[in-house]
XYZ file of C-alpha atoms in Angstrom:
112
model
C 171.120 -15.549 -126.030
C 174.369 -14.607 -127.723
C 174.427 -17.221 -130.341
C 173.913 -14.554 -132.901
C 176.998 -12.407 -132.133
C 179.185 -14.177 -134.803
C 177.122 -13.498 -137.594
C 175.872 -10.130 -136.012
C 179.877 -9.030 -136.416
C 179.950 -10.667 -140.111
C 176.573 -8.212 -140.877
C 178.503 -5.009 -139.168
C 181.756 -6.204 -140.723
C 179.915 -6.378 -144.135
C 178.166 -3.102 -143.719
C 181.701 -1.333 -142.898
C 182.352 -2.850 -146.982
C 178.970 -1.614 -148.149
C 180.070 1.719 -147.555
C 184.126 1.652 -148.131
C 183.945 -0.448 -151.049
C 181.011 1.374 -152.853
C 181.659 4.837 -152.044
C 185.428 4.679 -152.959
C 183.932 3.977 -156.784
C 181.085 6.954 -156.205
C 184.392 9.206 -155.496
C 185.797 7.765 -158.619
C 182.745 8.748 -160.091
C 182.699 12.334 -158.702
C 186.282 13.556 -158.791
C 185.965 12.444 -162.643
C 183.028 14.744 -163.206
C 180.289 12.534 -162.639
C 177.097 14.495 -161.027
C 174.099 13.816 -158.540
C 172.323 16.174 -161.124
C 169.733 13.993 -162.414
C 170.221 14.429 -166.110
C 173.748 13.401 -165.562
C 173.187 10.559 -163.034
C 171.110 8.913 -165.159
C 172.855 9.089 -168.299
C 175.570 7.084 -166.536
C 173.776 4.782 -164.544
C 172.045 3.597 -167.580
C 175.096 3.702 -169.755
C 175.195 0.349 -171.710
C 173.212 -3.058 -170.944
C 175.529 -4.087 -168.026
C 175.170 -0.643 -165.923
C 171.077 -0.944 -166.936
C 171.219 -4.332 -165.275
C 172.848 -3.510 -162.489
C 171.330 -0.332 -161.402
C 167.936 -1.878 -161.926
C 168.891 -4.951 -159.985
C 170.166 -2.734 -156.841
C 166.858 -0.312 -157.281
C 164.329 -2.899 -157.153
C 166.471 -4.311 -154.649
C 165.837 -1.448 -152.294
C 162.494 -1.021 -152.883
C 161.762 -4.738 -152.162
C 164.009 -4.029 -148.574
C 162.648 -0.231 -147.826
C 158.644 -1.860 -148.466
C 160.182 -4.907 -145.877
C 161.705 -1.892 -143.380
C 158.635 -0.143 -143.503
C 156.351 -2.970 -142.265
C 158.889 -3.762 -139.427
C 157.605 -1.766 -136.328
C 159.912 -3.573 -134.053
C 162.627 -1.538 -134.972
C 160.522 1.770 -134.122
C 161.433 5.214 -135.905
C 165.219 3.616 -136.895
C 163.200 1.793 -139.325
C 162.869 5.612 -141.765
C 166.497 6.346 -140.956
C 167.585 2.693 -142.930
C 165.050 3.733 -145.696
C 166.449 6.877 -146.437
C 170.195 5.898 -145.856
C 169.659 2.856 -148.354
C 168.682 5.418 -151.361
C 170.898 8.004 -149.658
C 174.209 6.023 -148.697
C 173.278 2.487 -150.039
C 172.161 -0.821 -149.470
C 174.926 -3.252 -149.455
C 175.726 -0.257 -146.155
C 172.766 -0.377 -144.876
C 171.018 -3.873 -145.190
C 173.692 -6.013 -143.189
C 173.723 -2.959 -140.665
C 169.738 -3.457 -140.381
C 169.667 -7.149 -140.380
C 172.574 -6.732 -137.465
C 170.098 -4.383 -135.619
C 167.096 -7.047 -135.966
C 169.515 -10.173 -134.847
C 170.242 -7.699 -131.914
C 166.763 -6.873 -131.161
C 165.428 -9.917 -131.073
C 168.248 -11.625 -128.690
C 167.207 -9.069 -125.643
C 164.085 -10.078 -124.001
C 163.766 -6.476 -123.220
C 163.042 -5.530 -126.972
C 165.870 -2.582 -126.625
């Protein structure tokens, strides 16, 4: 039953870097000016070929894993919480913090 808990810790562990790691660059980003205003967000997220790449990467990304979230109903009403904090705080946070939840889930019998 708790042959999951290494890698559950690995996922939480890796969430806990989803959001340092990421969000110490989106300070960066901020304290240097940088906006949430969409003229200005997207001016820099799409600043040269590299920043296109990546921003469509991690965008399609989520999409693919909010569409995946979505269809899950064993995770009940959590399941709109990940989709909005993967636009709203990110999904290298929240994807290994989901996937931790599911490996959770499905190791009790009870489904809670």
């Amino acid at each position: 039953m708790h042959h999951h808990q290494p890698l559950r810790v690995f996922l939480v562990l890796l969430a806990a870097l989803g959001l340092a790691i990421p969000w110490y660059f989106n300070t960066l980003y901020f304290l240097g000016g940088g906006s949430v205003m969409p003229d200005v967000f997207w001016r820099d997220a799409f600043a040269n070929a590299l920043t296109t790449g990546i921003t469509c990467d991690v965008y399609l990304a989520a999409v693919a894993f909010s569409a995946w979230v979505a269809a899950d109903r064993r995770l009940g009403a959590w399941r709109w919480t990940c989709i909005a904090a993967c636009f709203g705080i990110g999904l290298a946070f929240v994807m290994p913090l989901y996937l931790a939840q599911r490996l959770r889930r499905d190791a009790d019998p009870s489904g809670g």
